[in-house]
Amino acid sequence: MAREYFIAGNWKMFKTADESRQFVQELARSFAPVAGLTVAVFPPFTALASVQGLDPRVHIGAQNMFYEAQGAFTGEISPRMLQGLAEYVLLGHSERREIFHESDRDVNRKLLAALGAGLKPVLCVGETLPERESGQTLEKVLRQLEHGLAGVAGGDWPNVTVAYEPIWAIGTGRNATPGQAQEVHGAIARWLAGKAPGIPVKVLYGGSVKPDNSLELLSQADISGVLVGGASLNVESFSAIIQCGLTLLGA
Ligand code: PEP
């Protein structure tokens, strides 16, 4: 099967609406659209409206959402509110799990609600440093997949993306080696093949992805894209990462 790459930028709590709009316009000018390449950015909620319809080359995602449709949930955003503003939604990012105490059950409820609303969830999974050092990486990641993706209906699998993000590699400048990442991606691919046979669910690697390590990471057999934090905040570095995907696609 021909390779496809999904290059995604998680902007976290950075960029105003104006800055986001300007960034998307500049980013779109920096690469040519090519079959097999999907580029997406995940701005803060407050910038989603300002980046609508700017350029079909840059897809838009939200960084989180709540699972209820509406109600007395001060400060939360529902799946319905994201319709028309976001195509994708990041769920279970380690910062949500660790800082805001989201459980696997919360993440699963969000994921099913996102699919129900026609949004494409990107489910983040990953182990802490102590978990890696004590040999629990695969157990943790497979447990997060098992819980996070429980109840996904057959027809919904093509809309699911998984992001493997070792927590010790996020924002630390210390990325997993391509071999370490591939080992976990291989296990995720085997798990997914059992749940959704024949459906090519994309699995992104995230954790200190930079222009100088993305070519090798993207070359791994079971890595179908990257989820980029810090290096996605700058057009030059993000487009250099996109360029690595284009190079591997032969463009
Ligand atoms: C992230 O926030 O998902 C991430 C991978 O961040 P960074 O690239 O900065 O490590």
mmCIF file of C-alpha atoms and ligand atoms in Angstrom:
data_model
loop_
_atom_site.group_PDB
_atom_site.id
_atom_site.type_symbol
_atom_site.label_atom_id
_atom_site.label_comp_id
_atom_site.label_asym_id
_atom_site.label_seq_id
_atom_site.Cartn_x
_atom_site.Cartn_y
_atom_site.Cartn_z
ATOM 1 C CA MET A 1 0.000 0.000 0.000
ATOM 2 C CA ALA A 2 1.307 3.496 -0.875
ATOM 3 C CA ARG A 3 2.470 5.489 2.130
ATOM 4 C CA GLU A 4 0.503 8.426 3.451
ATOM 5 C CA TYR A 5 1.625 10.968 6.020
ATOM 6 C CA PHE A 6 -0.280 13.075 8.507
ATOM 7 C CA ILE A 7 1.730 16.023 9.860
ATOM 8 C CA ALA A 8 -0.065 17.709 12.756
ATOM 9 C CA GLY A 9 0.820 20.718 14.890
ATOM 10 C CA ASN A 10 -0.466 21.013 18.462
ATOM 11 C CA TRP A 11 -0.203 24.663 19.393
ATOM 12 C CA LYS A 12 -1.241 24.154 23.018
ATOM 13 C CA MET A 13 -1.925 27.487 24.789
ATOM 14 C CA PHE A 14 -0.078 29.594 22.213
ATOM 15 C CA LYS A 15 -1.218 32.046 19.530
ATOM 16 C CA THR A 16 -4.057 34.533 19.453
ATOM 17 C CA ALA A 17 -6.738 34.446 16.762
ATOM 18 C CA ASP A 18 -4.805 36.942 14.614
ATOM 19 C CA GLU A 19 -1.503 35.124 15.019
ATOM 20 C CA SER A 20 -3.177 31.830 14.112
ATOM 21 C CA ARG A 21 -4.728 33.253 10.973
ATOM 22 C CA GLN A 22 -1.444 34.737 9.810
ATOM 23 C CA PHE A 23 0.399 31.489 10.541
ATOM 24 C CA VAL A 24 -2.025 29.343 8.546
ATOM 25 C CA GLN A 25 -1.794 31.707 5.569
ATOM 26 C CA GLU A 26 2.010 31.603 5.641
ATOM 27 C CA LEU A 27 2.151 27.866 6.200
ATOM 28 C CA ALA A 28 -0.145 27.170 3.256
ATOM 29 C CA ARG A 29 2.191 29.143 0.990
ATOM 30 C CA SER A 30 5.169 27.067 2.146
ATOM 31 C CA PHE A 31 4.259 23.689 0.629
ATOM 32 C CA ALA A 32 2.550 22.245 -2.423
ATOM 33 C CA PRO A 33 -0.422 19.913 -1.931
ATOM 34 C CA VAL A 34 0.480 16.313 -2.731
ATOM 35 C CA ALA A 35 -1.635 13.143 -2.692
ATOM 36 C CA GLY A 36 -0.971 11.216 0.500
ATOM 37 C CA LEU A 37 -0.032 14.238 2.607
ATOM 38 C CA THR A 38 -2.386 15.707 5.214
ATOM 39 C CA VAL A 39 -1.303 18.752 7.212
ATOM 40 C CA ALA A 40 -3.327 19.924 10.203
ATOM 41 C CA VAL A 41 -2.931 22.478 12.965
ATOM 42 C CA PHE A 42 -4.660 22.440 16.334
ATOM 43 C CA PRO A 43 -5.043 26.059 17.512
ATOM 44 C CA PRO A 44 -6.681 27.094 20.800
ATOM 45 C CA PHE A 45 -10.511 27.217 20.796
ATOM 46 C CA THR A 46 -10.426 31.010 20.614
ATOM 47 C CA ALA A 47 -8.636 30.911 17.245
ATOM 48 C CA LEU A 48 -10.727 28.249 15.501
ATOM 49 C CA ALA A 49 -13.132 30.712 13.901
ATOM 50 C CA SER A 50 -10.320 32.888 12.575
ATOM 51 C CA VAL A 51 -8.662 30.061 10.624
ATOM 52 C CA GLN A 52 -11.799 28.832 8.887
ATOM 53 C CA GLY A 53 -11.672 28.340 5.137
ATOM 54 C CA LEU A 54 -8.244 29.914 4.702
ATOM 55 C CA ASP A 55 -6.665 27.183 2.615
ATOM 56 C CA PRO A 56 -7.658 23.565 1.909
ATOM 57 C CA ARG A 57 -4.001 22.540 2.388
ATOM 58 C CA VAL A 58 -4.232 23.180 6.119
ATOM 59 C CA HIS A 59 -6.783 21.118 8.017
ATOM 60 C CA ILE A 60 -7.991 22.301 11.399
ATOM 61 C CA GLY A 61 -8.403 20.502 14.689
ATOM 62 C CA ALA A 62 -9.351 21.402 18.265
ATOM 63 C CA GLN A 63 -7.192 20.452 21.237
ATOM 64 C CA ASN A 64 -9.912 19.049 23.481
ATOM 65 C CA MET A 65 -13.681 18.941 24.061
ATOM 66 C CA PHE A 66 -16.178 17.693 26.621
ATOM 67 C CA TYR A 67 -18.401 14.696 25.953
ATOM 68 C CA GLU A 68 -21.789 16.175 26.825
ATOM 69 C CA ALA A 69 -23.801 17.909 24.092
ATOM 70 C CA GLN A 70 -24.693 20.885 26.296
ATOM 71 C CA GLY A 71 -25.441 21.759 29.907
ATOM 72 C CA ALA A 72 -24.139 23.312 33.098
ATOM 73 C CA PHE A 73 -20.435 22.634 32.453
ATOM 74 C CA THR A 74 -18.784 26.022 32.867
ATOM 75 C CA GLY A 75 -15.785 26.519 30.649
ATOM 76 C CA GLU A 76 -16.334 23.404 28.547
ATOM 77 C CA ILE A 77 -16.854 23.074 24.787
ATOM 78 C CA SER A 78 -19.170 20.438 23.311
ATOM 79 C CA PRO A 79 -18.705 18.335 20.172
ATOM 80 C CA ARG A 80 -21.620 20.171 18.572
ATOM 81 C CA MET A 81 -19.909 23.524 19.156
ATOM 82 C CA LEU A 82 -16.889 22.288 17.234
ATOM 83 C CA GLN A 83 -18.879 21.207 14.195
ATOM 84 C CA GLY A 84 -17.971 23.485 11.317
ATOM 85 C CA LEU A 85 -14.941 24.818 13.216
ATOM 86 C CA ALA A 86 -12.801 21.699 13.515
ATOM 87 C CA GLU A 87 -12.403 18.548 11.471
ATOM 88 C CA TYR A 88 -10.184 16.816 14.050
ATOM 89 C CA VAL A 89 -10.028 16.853 17.831
ATOM 90 C CA LEU A 90 -7.067 15.858 20.019
ATOM 91 C CA LEU A 91 -8.169 13.699 22.924
ATOM 92 C CA GLY A 92 -6.283 12.354 25.914
ATOM 93 C CA HIS A 93 -3.169 14.450 25.391
ATOM 94 C CA SER A 94 -0.845 13.732 28.322
ATOM 95 C CA GLU A 95 -1.181 17.350 29.491
ATOM 96 C CA ARG A 96 -4.958 16.791 29.766
ATOM 97 C CA ARG A 97 -4.447 13.483 31.539
ATOM 98 C CA GLU A 98 -1.674 14.636 33.901
ATOM 99 C CA ILE A 99 -2.589 18.277 34.654
ATOM 100 C CA PHE A 100 -6.381 18.068 34.365
ATOM 101 C CA HIS A 101 -6.719 14.497 35.647
ATOM 102 C CA GLU A 102 -8.630 13.090 32.692
ATOM 103 C CA SER A 103 -9.168 9.367 33.104
ATOM 104 C CA ASP A 104 -9.257 6.689 30.412
ATOM 105 C CA ARG A 105 -13.029 6.623 30.896
ATOM 106 C CA ASP A 106 -13.314 10.392 30.315
ATOM 107 C CA VAL A 107 -11.184 10.065 27.196
ATOM 108 C CA ASN A 108 -13.301 7.193 25.897
ATOM 109 C CA ARG A 109 -16.533 9.134 26.448
ATOM 110 C CA LYS A 110 -15.036 12.084 24.583
ATOM 111 C CA LEU A 111 -13.832 9.888 21.738
ATOM 112 C CA LEU A 112 -17.230 8.261 21.218
ATOM 113 C CA ALA A 113 -18.942 11.665 21.434
ATOM 114 C CA ALA A 114 -16.522 13.101 18.868
ATOM 115 C CA LEU A 115 -17.207 10.268 16.422
ATOM 116 C CA GLY A 116 -20.930 10.664 17.021
ATOM 117 C CA ALA A 117 -20.664 14.343 16.087
ATOM 118 C CA GLY A 118 -18.727 13.627 12.887
ATOM 119 C CA LEU A 119 -15.385 14.826 14.274
ATOM 120 C CA LYS A 120 -12.176 12.844 13.725
ATOM 121 C CA PRO A 121 -10.494 12.090 17.062
ATOM 122 C CA VAL A 122 -6.736 11.865 17.500
ATOM 123 C CA LEU A 123 -6.267 9.712 20.595
ATOM 124 C CA CYS A 124 -2.985 10.361 22.421
ATOM 125 C CA VAL A 125 -1.327 7.580 24.411
ATOM 126 C CA GLY A 126 2.078 7.254 26.015
ATOM 127 C CA GLU A 127 4.095 6.201 29.016
ATOM 128 C CA THR A 128 5.933 8.145 31.732
ATOM 129 C CA LEU A 129 9.674 7.784 32.239
ATOM 130 C CA PRO A 130 9.285 5.531 35.328
ATOM 131 C CA GLU A 131 6.885 3.330 33.334
ATOM 132 C CA ARG A 132 9.423 3.024 30.500
ATOM 133 C CA GLU A 133 12.272 2.350 32.876
ATOM 134 C CA SER A 134 10.343 -0.376 34.632
ATOM 135 C CA GLY A 135 9.423 -2.103 31.365
ATOM 136 C CA GLN A 136 5.731 -1.140 31.422
ATOM 137 C CA THR A 137 5.594 0.848 28.190
ATOM 138 C CA LEU A 138 3.588 -1.571 26.069
ATOM 139 C CA GLU A 139 1.278 -2.511 28.921
ATOM 140 C CA LYS A 140 0.444 1.166 29.541
ATOM 141 C CA VAL A 141 0.005 2.071 25.874
ATOM 142 C CA LEU A 142 -2.123 -0.972 25.043
ATOM 143 C CA ARG A 143 -4.265 -0.355 28.123
ATOM 144 C CA GLN A 144 -4.863 3.253 27.037
ATOM 145 C CA LEU A 145 -5.829 2.013 23.570
ATOM 146 C CA GLU A 146 -8.118 -0.687 24.957
ATOM 147 C CA HIS A 147 -9.938 1.822 27.188
ATOM 148 C CA GLY A 148 -9.784 4.845 24.919
ATOM 149 C CA LEU A 149 -11.074 3.045 21.846
ATOM 150 C CA ALA A 150 -13.654 0.819 23.571
ATOM 151 C CA GLY A 151 -16.935 0.735 21.696
ATOM 152 C CA VAL A 152 -15.725 2.227 18.399
ATOM 153 C CA ALA A 153 -18.116 0.995 15.712
ATOM 154 C CA GLY A 154 -16.739 -0.719 12.598
ATOM 155 C CA GLY A 155 -17.574 2.130 10.246
ATOM 156 C CA ASP A 156 -15.912 4.711 12.501
ATOM 157 C CA TRP A 157 -12.378 3.290 12.441
ATOM 158 C CA PRO A 158 -11.315 5.190 9.293
ATOM 159 C CA ASN A 159 -11.966 8.431 11.213
ATOM 160 C CA VAL A 160 -9.711 7.471 14.128
ATOM 161 C CA THR A 161 -6.052 8.477 14.437
ATOM 162 C CA VAL A 162 -3.757 7.416 17.271
ATOM 163 C CA ALA A 163 -0.758 9.447 18.471
ATOM 164 C CA TYR A 164 1.966 7.694 20.448
ATOM 165 C CA GLU A 165 3.589 10.342 22.610
ATOM 166 C CA PRO A 166 6.005 9.136 25.283
ATOM 167 C CA ILE A 167 5.459 11.653 28.098
ATOM 168 C CA TRP A 168 9.186 11.848 28.845
ATOM 169 C CA ALA A 169 9.754 13.083 25.284
ATOM 170 C CA ILE A 170 7.136 15.860 25.232
ATOM 171 C CA GLY A 171 8.652 19.318 25.385
ATOM 172 C CA THR A 172 11.907 17.927 26.761
ATOM 173 C CA GLY A 173 14.054 17.944 23.633
ATOM 174 C CA ARG A 174 14.568 14.231 24.233
ATOM 175 C CA ASN A 175 12.791 12.296 21.482
ATOM 176 C CA ALA A 176 12.385 8.543 21.372
ATOM 177 C CA THR A 177 14.942 7.043 19.025
ATOM 178 C CA PRO A 178 13.395 5.871 15.751
ATOM 179 C CA GLY A 179 13.935 2.304 16.968
ATOM 180 C CA GLN A 180 12.202 2.934 20.316
ATOM 181 C CA ALA A 181 9.307 4.641 18.546
ATOM 182 C CA GLN A 182 8.977 1.894 15.914
ATOM 183 C CA GLU A 183 8.877 -0.797 18.593
ATOM 184 C CA VAL A 184 5.805 0.802 20.184
ATOM 185 C CA HIS A 185 4.255 1.716 16.828
ATOM 186 C CA GLY A 186 4.653 -1.912 15.722
ATOM 187 C CA ALA A 187 2.760 -3.073 18.816
ATOM 188 C CA ILE A 188 0.040 -0.459 18.236
ATOM 189 C CA ALA A 189 -0.259 -1.520 14.573
ATOM 190 C CA ARG A 190 -0.683 -5.166 15.608
ATOM 191 C CA TRP A 191 -3.290 -4.193 18.203
ATOM 192 C CA LEU A 192 -5.182 -2.104 15.643
ATOM 193 C CA ALA A 193 -5.008 -4.867 13.036
ATOM 194 C CA GLY A 194 -6.820 -7.108 15.523
ATOM 195 C CA LYS A 195 -9.538 -4.530 16.212
ATOM 196 C CA ALA A 196 -9.975 -3.009 12.761
ATOM 197 C CA PRO A 197 -8.651 -5.544 10.259
ATOM 198 C CA GLY A 198 -7.761 -4.066 6.881
ATOM 199 C CA ILE A 199 -8.376 -0.460 7.982
ATOM 200 C CA PRO A 200 -5.236 1.669 7.803
ATOM 201 C CA VAL A 201 -5.613 3.625 11.063
ATOM 202 C CA LYS A 202 -2.900 6.295 11.159
ATOM 203 C CA VAL A 203 -0.502 6.267 14.102
ATOM 204 C CA LEU A 204 1.507 9.439 14.667
ATOM 205 C CA TYR A 205 4.646 9.781 16.753
ATOM 206 C CA GLY A 206 4.899 12.814 19.030
ATOM 207 C CA GLY A 207 7.574 13.994 21.439
ATOM 208 C CA SER A 208 10.252 16.562 20.577
ATOM 209 C CA VAL A 209 9.823 16.085 16.829
ATOM 210 C CA LYS A 210 12.065 18.593 15.033
ATOM 211 C CA PRO A 211 13.167 19.129 11.424
ATOM 212 C CA ASP A 212 16.369 17.198 12.088
ATOM 213 C CA ASN A 213 14.775 14.023 13.447
ATOM 214 C CA SER A 214 11.534 13.827 11.475
ATOM 215 C CA LEU A 215 12.880 12.209 8.296
ATOM 216 C CA GLU A 216 14.187 9.220 10.209
ATOM 217 C CA LEU A 217 11.081 8.944 12.377
ATOM 218 C CA LEU A 218 8.765 9.144 9.360
ATOM 219 C CA SER A 219 10.833 6.467 7.591
ATOM 220 C CA GLN A 220 9.848 3.851 10.182
ATOM 221 C CA ALA A 221 7.473 1.192 8.887
ATOM 222 C CA ASP A 222 4.620 1.842 11.310
ATOM 223 C CA ILE A 223 4.903 5.615 11.780
ATOM 224 C CA SER A 224 2.329 7.314 9.586
ATOM 225 C CA GLY A 225 2.882 10.873 10.709
ATOM 226 C CA VAL A 226 4.004 13.146 13.495
ATOM 227 C CA LEU A 227 2.268 15.248 16.139
ATOM 228 C CA VAL A 228 4.491 18.258 16.705
ATOM 229 C CA GLY A 229 4.308 20.649 19.644
ATOM 230 C CA GLY A 230 7.059 23.248 19.990
ATOM 231 C CA ALA A 231 8.386 22.988 16.443
ATOM 232 C CA SER A 232 4.902 23.591 15.007
ATOM 233 C CA LEU A 233 4.792 27.121 16.438
ATOM 234 C CA ASN A 234 7.183 28.433 13.841
ATOM 235 C CA VAL A 235 6.360 28.320 10.111
ATOM 236 C CA GLU A 236 9.946 27.604 9.128
ATOM 237 C CA SER A 237 10.439 24.598 11.400
ATOM 238 C CA PHE A 238 6.940 23.191 10.829
ATOM 239 C CA SER A 239 7.245 23.455 7.060
ATOM 240 C CA ALA A 240 10.699 21.798 7.238
ATOM 241 C CA ILE A 241 8.995 18.839 8.953
ATOM 242 C CA ILE A 242 6.268 18.819 6.286
ATOM 243 C CA GLN A 243 9.060 18.793 3.717
ATOM 244 C CA CYS A 244 10.382 15.540 5.215
ATOM 245 C CA GLY A 245 6.987 13.942 4.544
ATOM 246 C CA LEU A 246 7.022 15.300 0.999
ATOM 247 C CA THR A 247 10.520 13.927 0.438
ATOM 248 C CA LEU A 248 9.449 10.459 1.569
ATOM 249 C CA LEU A 249 6.420 10.665 -0.725
ATOM 250 C CA GLY A 250 8.797 11.413 -3.575
ATOM 251 C CA ALA A 251 7.462 14.935 -4.099
HETATM 252 C C1 PEP B 1 2.869 17.612 22.013
HETATM 253 O O1 PEP B 1 2.516 18.523 22.732
HETATM 254 O O2 PEP B 1 2.004 16.840 21.587
HETATM 255 C C2 PEP B 1 4.288 17.468 21.710
HETATM 256 C C3 PEP B 1 4.664 16.380 21.119
HETATM 257 O O3 PEP B 1 5.129 18.507 22.065
HETATM 258 P P1 PEP B 1 6.684 18.694 21.655
HETATM 259 O O4 PEP B 1 6.795 18.426 20.181
HETATM 260 O O5 PEP B 1 6.999 20.097 22.003
HETATM 261 O O6 PEP B 1 7.468 17.685 22.436
#
